[in-house]
């Protein structure tokens, strides 16, 4: 590292209210060691660590307020139901959604996307209708559409990307036609960090009468969101990527679409009336939440959202943007490294390959230096095919990462050079 980058690495960026040391103190796991080295956790895109406040909420609910929700008249049941529904309100404020009834608790983005595919698409698509999905998509936003296409005779078409990982907007606009019924698109690529141009894509889809399903999994931890302004028809995310617990996610749907959709799971608490042969259903969101929901997880998701909101998504985005730029800059100086995905304005993710070494070897070697990155196809095999690689190493940043950790990543790659020299 030269003197200039050393100075940059130590620079404290002037951002009011953003104190990375204070944030790190809320995440005890970040202070642990692995293989005798301080952990550098660069795998938040797979799942983010949880602040103490989220863990405290989980303990607090189980120790003080736990009961099943929506089905008891006793004190604790009502208390827990209030906390559960308050979490739905918190999510609504987070996404700027006016009516929290348009938010369904799921077990994650995968379940949300499958719910749209099975409850909306399956009952509306006809043979020859077209579903557009981009080459950037996570398997969760590919496979459910394949299942629906097979069941309905609809056809899947790929929205191509440019070599730097951006959506090919011209090609997208050319693909849209009156047969296009669904555009399923990620807001941020989990493998490359590309932010997709939804402001152009969504109105263009609506102009041909298509509905837009946004996979917001990698967006929610990294940028301020406003779903009414975005005007998507559906939006899914997972709690565990936004510093909340596992096993909880949220699906937003426009009210008229949710009202018309049949549920795909039947069971307790989603019905108004049941006889042996037929039932009537509650309105959304309850008709899509059959059975006992992930109660404590939903409440703790509310705490996670309060946590990031308090710090401020704009401040988080600015901090992470700085880390991405710094990491790209450092990695670009290493001759053996090829960066994949260099779209402008990328969010929080840097993907790379090492000349002559498999990504799994790179990941294993730097793991021994305490640096945790994800290696593989990142559940995005069509994207890997498009890039012409089998796998990449991916460093993904959360609000708790630092430039000094980027330096540790860069230094750990010296070990890869030594071994593969
Ligand atoms: N979409 C994207 C872009 C993702 O990154 C992920 C998680 N890697 C998913 C969907 C699926 O999320 P989950 O496994 O939490 O359902």
mmCIF file of N, CA and C in Angstrom, residues 240-350:
data_model
loop_
_atom_site.group_PDB
_atom_site.id
_atom_site.type_symbol
_atom_site.label_atom_id
_atom_site.label_comp_id
_atom_site.label_asym_id
_atom_site.label_seq_id
_atom_site.Cartn_x
_atom_site.Cartn_y
_atom_site.Cartn_z
ATOM 1 N N UNK A 240 -33.368 -11.126 7.529
ATOM 2 C CA UNK A 240 -32.002 -11.422 7.998
ATOM 3 C C UNK A 240 -30.926 -10.634 7.262
ATOM 4 N N UNK A 241 -31.272 -10.058 6.098
ATOM 5 C CA UNK A 241 -30.260 -9.256 5.381
ATOM 6 C C UNK A 241 -30.224 -7.832 5.905
ATOM 7 N N UNK A 242 -31.274 -7.437 6.624
ATOM 8 C CA UNK A 242 -31.348 -6.062 7.116
ATOM 9 C C UNK A 242 -31.174 -6.063 8.647
ATOM 10 N N UNK A 243 -30.266 -6.961 9.080
ATOM 11 C CA UNK A 243 -29.843 -7.019 10.485
ATOM 12 C C UNK A 243 -30.924 -7.565 11.421
ATOM 13 N N UNK A 244 -31.969 -8.156 10.843
ATOM 14 C CA UNK A 244 -33.020 -8.774 11.635
ATOM 15 C C UNK A 244 -32.814 -10.274 11.723
ATOM 16 N N UNK A 245 -33.760 -10.969 12.359
ATOM 17 C CA UNK A 245 -33.618 -12.417 12.525
ATOM 18 C C UNK A 245 -33.847 -13.193 11.234
ATOM 19 N N UNK A 246 -33.474 -14.449 11.254
ATOM 20 C CA UNK A 246 -33.823 -15.372 10.157
ATOM 21 C C UNK A 246 -35.277 -15.772 10.304
ATOM 22 N N UNK A 247 -35.842 -16.278 9.216
ATOM 23 C CA UNK A 247 -37.181 -16.843 9.285
ATOM 24 C C UNK A 247 -38.291 -15.815 9.205
ATOM 25 N N UNK A 248 -37.951 -14.581 8.843
ATOM 26 C CA UNK A 248 -38.983 -13.554 8.685
ATOM 27 C C UNK A 248 -38.650 -12.723 7.436
ATOM 28 N N UNK A 249 -39.675 -12.429 6.676
ATOM 29 C CA UNK A 249 -39.527 -11.560 5.513
ATOM 30 C C UNK A 249 -40.834 -10.848 5.305
ATOM 31 N N UNK A 250 -40.869 -10.004 4.296
ATOM 32 C CA UNK A 250 -42.074 -9.224 4.033
ATOM 33 C C UNK A 250 -42.338 -9.205 2.537
ATOM 34 N N UNK A 251 -43.602 -9.350 2.192
ATOM 35 C CA UNK A 251 -44.038 -9.134 0.816
ATOM 36 C C UNK A 251 -45.025 -7.981 0.801
ATOM 37 N N UNK A 252 -44.730 -6.976 -0.021
ATOM 38 C CA UNK A 252 -45.696 -5.894 -0.259
ATOM 39 C C UNK A 252 -46.429 -6.200 -1.564
ATOM 40 N N UNK A 253 -47.718 -5.905 -1.580
ATOM 41 C CA UNK A 253 -48.475 -5.989 -2.826
ATOM 42 C C UNK A 253 -49.457 -4.844 -2.894
ATOM 43 N N UNK A 254 -49.734 -4.381 -4.098
ATOM 44 C CA UNK A 254 -50.752 -3.322 -4.233
ATOM 45 C C UNK A 254 -52.096 -3.891 -3.772
ATOM 46 N N UNK A 255 -52.887 -3.070 -3.087
ATOM 47 C CA UNK A 255 -54.097 -3.595 -2.443
ATOM 48 C C UNK A 255 -55.058 -4.289 -3.403
ATOM 49 N N UNK A 256 -55.248 -3.727 -4.593
ATOM 50 C CA UNK A 256 -56.232 -4.339 -5.504
ATOM 51 C C UNK A 256 -55.746 -5.709 -5.994
ATOM 52 N N UNK A 257 -54.423 -5.869 -6.067
ATOM 53 C CA UNK A 257 -53.880 -7.168 -6.501
ATOM 54 C C UNK A 257 -54.026 -8.185 -5.368
ATOM 55 N N UNK A 258 -53.676 -7.771 -4.149
ATOM 56 C CA UNK A 258 -53.795 -8.691 -3.003
ATOM 57 C C UNK A 258 -55.253 -9.097 -2.797
ATOM 58 N N UNK A 259 -56.167 -8.149 -3.006
ATOM 59 C CA UNK A 259 -57.585 -8.448 -2.788
ATOM 60 C C UNK A 259 -58.074 -9.512 -3.778
ATOM 61 N N UNK A 260 -57.545 -9.478 -4.995
ATOM 62 C CA UNK A 260 -58.032 -10.402 -6.031
ATOM 63 C C UNK A 260 -57.328 -11.761 -5.986
ATOM 64 N N UNK A 261 -56.224 -11.840 -5.249
ATOM 65 C CA UNK A 261 -55.418 -13.077 -5.280
ATOM 66 C C UNK A 261 -55.957 -14.133 -4.317
ATOM 67 N N UNK A 262 -56.052 -15.385 -4.778
ATOM 68 C CA UNK A 262 -56.407 -16.449 -3.841
ATOM 69 C C UNK A 262 -55.181 -16.828 -2.993
ATOM 70 N N UNK A 263 -55.385 -17.239 -1.754
ATOM 71 C CA UNK A 263 -54.232 -17.714 -0.965
ATOM 72 C C UNK A 263 -53.755 -19.065 -1.492
ATOM 73 N N UNK A 264 -52.525 -19.433 -1.202
ATOM 74 C CA UNK A 264 -52.070 -20.769 -1.627
ATOM 75 C C UNK A 264 -51.793 -21.693 -0.439
ATOM 76 N N UNK A 265 -51.970 -21.179 0.767
ATOM 77 C CA UNK A 265 -51.877 -22.062 1.922
ATOM 78 C C UNK A 265 -53.104 -21.821 2.788
ATOM 79 N N UNK A 266 -53.752 -22.914 3.182
ATOM 80 C CA UNK A 266 -54.912 -22.785 4.056
ATOM 81 C C UNK A 266 -54.534 -23.193 5.470
ATOM 82 N N UNK A 267 -55.269 -22.711 6.436
ATOM 83 C CA UNK A 267 -54.993 -23.106 7.814
ATOM 84 C C UNK A 267 -55.605 -22.132 8.786
ATOM 85 N N UNK A 268 -55.086 -22.173 9.989
ATOM 86 C CA UNK A 268 -55.631 -21.336 11.053
ATOM 87 C C UNK A 268 -55.405 -19.865 10.788
ATOM 88 N N UNK A 269 -56.314 -19.064 11.256
ATOM 89 C CA UNK A 269 -56.208 -17.601 11.310
ATOM 90 C C UNK A 269 -56.240 -16.902 9.955
ATOM 91 N N UNK A 270 -56.454 -17.646 8.851
ATOM 92 C CA UNK A 270 -56.573 -16.959 7.559
ATOM 93 C C UNK A 270 -58.023 -16.996 7.076
ATOM 94 N N UNK A 271 -58.931 -17.540 7.912
ATOM 95 C CA UNK A 271 -60.309 -17.747 7.475
ATOM 96 C C UNK A 271 -61.287 -16.855 8.253
ATOM 97 N N UNK A 272 -62.446 -16.645 7.623
ATOM 98 C CA UNK A 272 -63.561 -16.044 8.350
ATOM 99 C C UNK A 272 -64.478 -17.136 8.867
ATOM 100 N N UNK A 273 -64.779 -18.099 7.967
ATOM 101 C CA UNK A 273 -65.746 -19.137 8.291
ATOM 102 C C UNK A 273 -65.319 -20.433 7.597
ATOM 103 N N UNK A 274 -65.418 -21.558 8.326
ATOM 104 C CA UNK A 274 -65.026 -22.853 7.763
ATOM 105 C C UNK A 274 -66.128 -23.867 8.001
ATOM 106 N N UNK A 275 -66.558 -24.546 6.927
ATOM 107 C CA UNK A 275 -67.403 -25.730 7.091
ATOM 108 C C UNK A 275 -66.584 -26.917 6.592
ATOM 109 N N UNK A 276 -67.144 -28.095 6.642
ATOM 110 C CA UNK A 276 -66.375 -29.265 6.209
ATOM 111 C C UNK A 276 -66.017 -29.166 4.727
ATOM 112 N N UNK A 277 -66.841 -28.519 3.933
ATOM 113 C CA UNK A 277 -66.572 -28.523 2.489
ATOM 114 C C UNK A 277 -66.031 -27.214 1.943
ATOM 115 N N UNK A 278 -66.216 -26.105 2.633
ATOM 116 C CA UNK A 278 -65.686 -24.851 2.063
ATOM 117 C C UNK A 278 -65.410 -23.820 3.157
ATOM 118 N N UNK A 279 -64.661 -22.780 2.733
ATOM 119 C CA UNK A 279 -64.281 -21.730 3.697
ATOM 120 C C UNK A 279 -64.335 -20.373 3.021
ATOM 121 N N UNK A 280 -64.486 -19.349 3.821
ATOM 122 C CA UNK A 280 -64.271 -17.988 3.318
ATOM 123 C C UNK A 280 -63.034 -17.449 4.035
ATOM 124 N N UNK A 281 -62.372 -16.520 3.351
ATOM 125 C CA UNK A 281 -61.073 -16.057 3.844
ATOM 126 C C UNK A 281 -61.155 -14.644 4.380
ATOM 127 N N UNK A 282 -60.216 -14.344 5.274
ATOM 128 C CA UNK A 282 -60.035 -12.968 5.731
ATOM 129 C C UNK A 282 -59.437 -12.134 4.590
ATOM 130 N N UNK A 283 -59.392 -10.840 4.798
ATOM 131 C CA UNK A 283 -58.717 -9.962 3.831
ATOM 132 C C UNK A 283 -57.208 -10.075 4.029
ATOM 133 N N UNK A 284 -56.472 -9.489 3.077
ATOM 134 C CA UNK A 284 -55.016 -9.380 3.240
ATOM 135 C C UNK A 284 -54.741 -8.480 4.449
ATOM 136 N N UNK A 285 -53.685 -8.686 5.169
ATOM 137 C CA UNK A 285 -52.631 -9.659 4.900
ATOM 138 C C UNK A 285 -52.944 -11.059 5.457
ATOM 139 N N UNK A 286 -54.011 -11.151 6.325
ATOM 140 C CA UNK A 286 -54.190 -12.389 7.082
ATOM 141 C C UNK A 286 -54.480 -13.596 6.200
ATOM 142 N N UNK A 287 -55.115 -13.368 5.041
ATOM 143 C CA UNK A 287 -55.445 -14.550 4.229
ATOM 144 C C UNK A 287 -54.178 -15.229 3.681
ATOM 145 N N UNK A 288 -53.053 -14.486 3.690
ATOM 146 C CA UNK A 288 -51.791 -15.088 3.208
ATOM 147 C C UNK A 288 -50.880 -15.516 4.364
ATOM 148 N N UNK A 289 -51.392 -15.471 5.584
ATOM 149 C CA UNK A 289 -50.550 -15.817 6.747
ATOM 150 C C UNK A 289 -51.164 -16.976 7.519
ATOM 151 N N UNK A 290 -51.354 -18.087 6.826
ATOM 152 C CA UNK A 290 -51.965 -19.257 7.469
ATOM 153 C C UNK A 290 -51.045 -19.810 8.563
ATOM 154 N N UNK A 291 -51.638 -20.201 9.661
ATOM 155 C CA UNK A 291 -50.856 -20.839 10.723
ATOM 156 C C UNK A 291 -50.199 -19.827 11.642
ATOM 157 N N UNK A 292 -49.516 -20.346 12.659
ATOM 158 C CA UNK A 292 -48.809 -19.460 13.595
ATOM 159 C C UNK A 292 -47.637 -18.802 12.867
ATOM 160 N N UNK A 293 -47.598 -17.491 12.837
ATOM 161 C CA UNK A 293 -46.516 -16.818 12.097
ATOM 162 C C UNK A 293 -45.221 -16.783 12.909
ATOM 163 N N UNK A 294 -44.136 -16.346 12.293
ATOM 164 C CA UNK A 294 -42.887 -16.155 13.055
ATOM 165 C C UNK A 294 -43.027 -14.900 13.916
ATOM 166 N N UNK A 295 -43.593 -15.068 15.105
ATOM 167 C CA UNK A 295 -44.023 -13.938 15.937
ATOM 168 C C UNK A 295 -42.834 -13.117 16.452
ATOM 169 N N UNK A 296 -41.937 -13.818 17.120
ATOM 170 C CA UNK A 296 -40.816 -13.110 17.756
ATOM 171 C C UNK A 296 -39.902 -12.527 16.682
ATOM 172 N N UNK A 297 -39.769 -13.272 15.590
ATOM 173 C CA UNK A 297 -38.915 -12.815 14.489
ATOM 174 C C UNK A 297 -39.472 -11.526 13.891
ATOM 175 N N UNK A 298 -40.794 -11.457 13.747
ATOM 176 C CA UNK A 298 -41.399 -10.235 13.187
ATOM 177 C C UNK A 298 -41.161 -9.048 14.121
ATOM 178 N N UNK A 299 -41.343 -9.289 15.412
ATOM 179 C CA UNK A 299 -41.169 -8.185 16.377
ATOM 180 C C UNK A 299 -39.707 -7.716 16.365
ATOM 181 N N UNK A 300 -38.790 -8.675 16.297
ATOM 182 C CA UNK A 300 -37.365 -8.305 16.292
ATOM 183 C C UNK A 300 -36.960 -7.670 14.960
ATOM 184 N N UNK A 301 -37.666 -8.010 13.881
ATOM 185 C CA UNK A 301 -37.414 -7.306 12.614
ATOM 186 C C UNK A 301 -37.752 -5.825 12.789
ATOM 187 N N UNK A 302 -38.824 -5.572 13.521
ATOM 188 C CA UNK A 302 -39.178 -4.172 13.813
ATOM 189 C C UNK A 302 -38.026 -3.458 14.512
ATOM 190 N N UNK A 303 -37.390 -4.142 15.452
ATOM 191 C CA UNK A 303 -36.249 -3.540 16.166
ATOM 192 C C UNK A 303 -35.084 -3.275 15.199
ATOM 193 N N UNK A 304 -34.835 -4.231 14.302
ATOM 194 C CA UNK A 304 -33.739 -4.056 13.334
ATOM 195 C C UNK A 304 -34.008 -2.842 12.442
ATOM 196 N N UNK A 305 -35.254 -2.700 12.038
ATOM 197 C CA UNK A 305 -35.596 -1.569 11.167
ATOM 198 C C UNK A 305 -35.477 -0.252 11.932
ATOM 199 N N UNK A 306 -35.916 -0.266 13.186
ATOM 200 C CA UNK A 306 -35.722 0.938 14.011
ATOM 201 C C UNK A 306 -34.237 1.276 14.118
ATOM 202 N N UNK A 307 -33.426 0.232 14.236
ATOM 203 C CA UNK A 307 -31.975 0.431 14.403
ATOM 204 C C UNK A 307 -31.373 1.117 13.167
ATOM 205 N N UNK A 308 -31.671 0.580 11.978
ATOM 206 C CA UNK A 308 -31.081 1.185 10.764
ATOM 207 C C UNK A 308 -31.690 2.558 10.479
ATOM 208 N N UNK A 309 -32.964 2.705 10.842
ATOM 209 C CA UNK A 309 -33.625 3.995 10.594
ATOM 210 C C UNK A 309 -33.007 5.079 11.471
ATOM 211 N N UNK A 310 -32.692 4.704 12.691
ATOM 212 C CA UNK A 310 -32.066 5.651 13.622
ATOM 213 C C UNK A 310 -30.707 6.121 13.088
ATOM 214 N N UNK A 311 -29.939 5.196 12.538
ATOM 215 C CA UNK A 311 -28.633 5.581 11.978
ATOM 216 C C UNK A 311 -28.852 6.378 10.696
ATOM 217 N N UNK A 312 -29.835 5.956 9.921
ATOM 218 C CA UNK A 312 -30.168 6.675 8.687
ATOM 219 C C UNK A 312 -29.669 5.929 7.462
ATOM 220 N N UNK A 313 -30.577 5.558 6.594
ATOM 221 C CA UNK A 313 -30.201 4.799 5.400
ATOM 222 C C UNK A 313 -29.296 5.612 4.475
ATOM 223 N N UNK A 314 -29.475 6.935 4.462
ATOM 224 C CA UNK A 314 -28.614 7.759 3.603
ATOM 225 C C UNK A 314 -27.175 7.704 4.108
ATOM 226 N N UNK A 315 -27.016 7.793 5.434
ATOM 227 C CA UNK A 315 -25.663 7.750 6.008
ATOM 228 C C UNK A 315 -25.046 6.372 5.791
ATOM 229 N N UNK A 316 -25.860 5.327 5.938
ATOM 230 C CA UNK A 316 -25.367 3.957 5.717
ATOM 231 C C UNK A 316 -24.927 3.802 4.262
ATOM 232 N N UNK A 317 -25.773 4.285 3.350
ATOM 233 C CA UNK A 317 -25.461 4.159 1.922
ATOM 234 C C UNK A 317 -24.161 4.886 1.593
ATOM 235 N N UNK A 318 -23.983 6.076 2.169
ATOM 236 C CA UNK A 318 -22.775 6.851 1.868
ATOM 237 C C UNK A 318 -21.534 6.129 2.394
ATOM 238 N N UNK A 319 -21.630 5.580 3.592
ATOM 239 C CA UNK A 319 -20.502 4.849 4.185
ATOM 240 C C UNK A 319 -20.150 3.627 3.329
ATOM 241 N N UNK A 320 -21.180 2.878 2.953
ATOM 242 C CA UNK A 320 -20.922 1.653 2.185
ATOM 243 C C UNK A 320 -20.431 1.972 0.775
ATOM 244 N N UNK A 321 -20.939 3.051 0.220
ATOM 245 C CA UNK A 321 -20.485 3.452 -1.112
ATOM 246 C C UNK A 321 -18.983 3.745 -1.068
ATOM 247 N N UNK A 322 -18.569 4.409 -0.017
ATOM 248 C CA UNK A 322 -17.153 4.709 0.162
ATOM 249 C C UNK A 322 -16.339 3.406 0.236
ATOM 250 N N UNK A 323 -16.861 2.420 0.962
ATOM 251 C CA UNK A 323 -16.140 1.145 1.096
ATOM 252 C C UNK A 323 -16.027 0.434 -0.256
ATOM 253 N N UNK A 324 -17.117 0.455 -1.020
ATOM 254 C CA UNK A 324 -17.105 -0.218 -2.331
ATOM 255 C C UNK A 324 -16.082 0.453 -3.242
ATOM 256 N N UNK A 325 -16.113 1.772 -3.286
ATOM 257 C CA UNK A 325 -15.184 2.500 -4.164
ATOM 258 C C UNK A 325 -13.741 2.210 -3.751
ATOM 259 N N UNK A 326 -13.517 2.230 -2.451
ATOM 260 C CA UNK A 326 -12.174 2.000 -1.924
ATOM 261 C C UNK A 326 -11.712 0.574 -2.256
ATOM 262 N N UNK A 327 -12.600 -0.388 -2.054
ATOM 263 C CA UNK A 327 -12.242 -1.786 -2.322
ATOM 264 C C UNK A 327 -11.985 -2.001 -3.816
ATOM 265 N N UNK A 328 -12.842 -1.427 -4.655
ATOM 266 C CA UNK A 328 -12.665 -1.593 -6.106
ATOM 267 C C UNK A 328 -11.320 -1.002 -6.537
ATOM 268 N N UNK A 329 -11.024 0.143 -5.964
ATOM 269 C CA UNK A 329 -9.783 0.835 -6.254
ATOM 270 C C UNK A 329 -8.572 -0.007 -5.873
ATOM 271 N N UNK A 330 -8.619 -0.567 -4.680
ATOM 272 C CA UNK A 330 -7.502 -1.380 -4.180
ATOM 273 C C UNK A 330 -7.360 -2.669 -4.993
ATOM 274 N N UNK A 331 -8.485 -3.331 -5.243
ATOM 275 C CA UNK A 331 -8.429 -4.620 -5.934
ATOM 276 C C UNK A 331 -8.000 -4.442 -7.395
ATOM 277 N N UNK A 332 -8.390 -3.320 -7.991
ATOM 278 C CA UNK A 332 -8.050 -3.069 -9.401
ATOM 279 C C UNK A 332 -6.538 -2.956 -9.585
ATOM 280 N N UNK A 333 -5.826 -2.655 -8.494
ATOM 281 C CA UNK A 333 -4.361 -2.513 -8.607
ATOM 282 C C UNK A 333 -3.639 -3.856 -8.544
ATOM 283 N N UNK A 334 -4.380 -4.931 -8.282
ATOM 284 C CA UNK A 334 -3.741 -6.255 -8.174
ATOM 285 C C UNK A 334 -3.810 -6.931 -9.537
ATOM 286 N N UNK A 335 -2.662 -7.222 -10.139
ATOM 287 C CA UNK A 335 -2.671 -7.713 -11.533
ATOM 288 C C UNK A 335 -3.448 -9.011 -11.713
ATOM 289 N N UNK A 336 -3.448 -9.898 -10.707
ATOM 290 C CA UNK A 336 -4.121 -11.200 -10.869
ATOM 291 C C UNK A 336 -5.644 -11.096 -10.743
ATOM 292 N N UNK A 337 -6.128 -9.950 -10.264
ATOM 293 C CA UNK A 337 -7.563 -9.816 -9.979
ATOM 294 C C UNK A 337 -8.329 -9.305 -11.197
ATOM 295 N N UNK A 338 -9.466 -9.953 -11.495
ATOM 296 C CA UNK A 338 -10.434 -9.383 -12.444
ATOM 297 C C UNK A 338 -11.686 -9.048 -11.657
ATOM 298 N N UNK A 339 -12.114 -7.796 -11.759
ATOM 299 C CA UNK A 339 -13.357 -7.375 -11.099
ATOM 300 C C UNK A 339 -14.529 -7.704 -12.013
ATOM 301 N N UNK A 340 -15.599 -8.224 -11.434
ATOM 302 C CA UNK A 340 -16.812 -8.510 -12.209
ATOM 303 C C UNK A 340 -17.925 -7.602 -11.703
ATOM 304 N N UNK A 341 -18.461 -6.803 -12.612
ATOM 305 C CA UNK A 341 -19.510 -5.873 -12.193
ATOM 306 C C UNK A 341 -18.907 -4.549 -11.795
ATOM 307 N N UNK A 342 -18.869 -3.634 -12.763
ATOM 308 C CA UNK A 342 -18.261 -2.328 -12.501
ATOM 309 C C UNK A 342 -19.255 -1.214 -12.838
ATOM 310 N N UNK A 343 -20.532 -1.532 -12.743
ATOM 311 C CA UNK A 343 -21.558 -0.534 -13.065
ATOM 312 C C UNK A 343 -21.429 0.660 -12.128
ATOM 313 N N UNK A 344 -21.667 1.860 -12.639
ATOM 314 C CA UNK A 344 -21.595 3.026 -11.749
ATOM 315 C C UNK A 344 -22.670 2.963 -10.655
ATOM 316 N N UNK A 345 -22.345 3.519 -9.483
ATOM 317 C CA UNK A 345 -23.325 3.596 -8.397
ATOM 318 C C UNK A 345 -23.647 2.269 -7.746
ATOM 319 N N UNK A 346 -22.723 1.312 -7.860
ATOM 320 C CA UNK A 346 -22.955 -0.021 -7.269
ATOM 321 C C UNK A 346 -23.200 0.044 -5.757
ATOM 322 N N UNK A 347 -23.953 -0.944 -5.277
ATOM 323 C CA UNK A 347 -24.230 -1.004 -3.836
ATOM 324 C C UNK A 347 -23.429 -2.129 -3.195
ATOM 325 N N UNK A 348 -22.544 -1.797 -2.329
ATOM 326 C CA UNK A 348 -22.058 -2.684 -1.262
ATOM 327 C C UNK A 348 -21.462 -4.049 -1.605
ATOM 328 N N UNK A 349 -21.251 -4.355 -2.870
ATOM 329 C CA UNK A 349 -20.782 -5.696 -3.231
ATOM 330 C C UNK A 349 -19.654 -5.590 -4.257
ATOM 331 N N UNK A 350 -18.589 -6.367 -4.020
ATOM 332 C CA UNK A 350 -17.470 -6.412 -4.958
ATOM 333 C C UNK A 350 -17.181 -7.876 -5.277
#
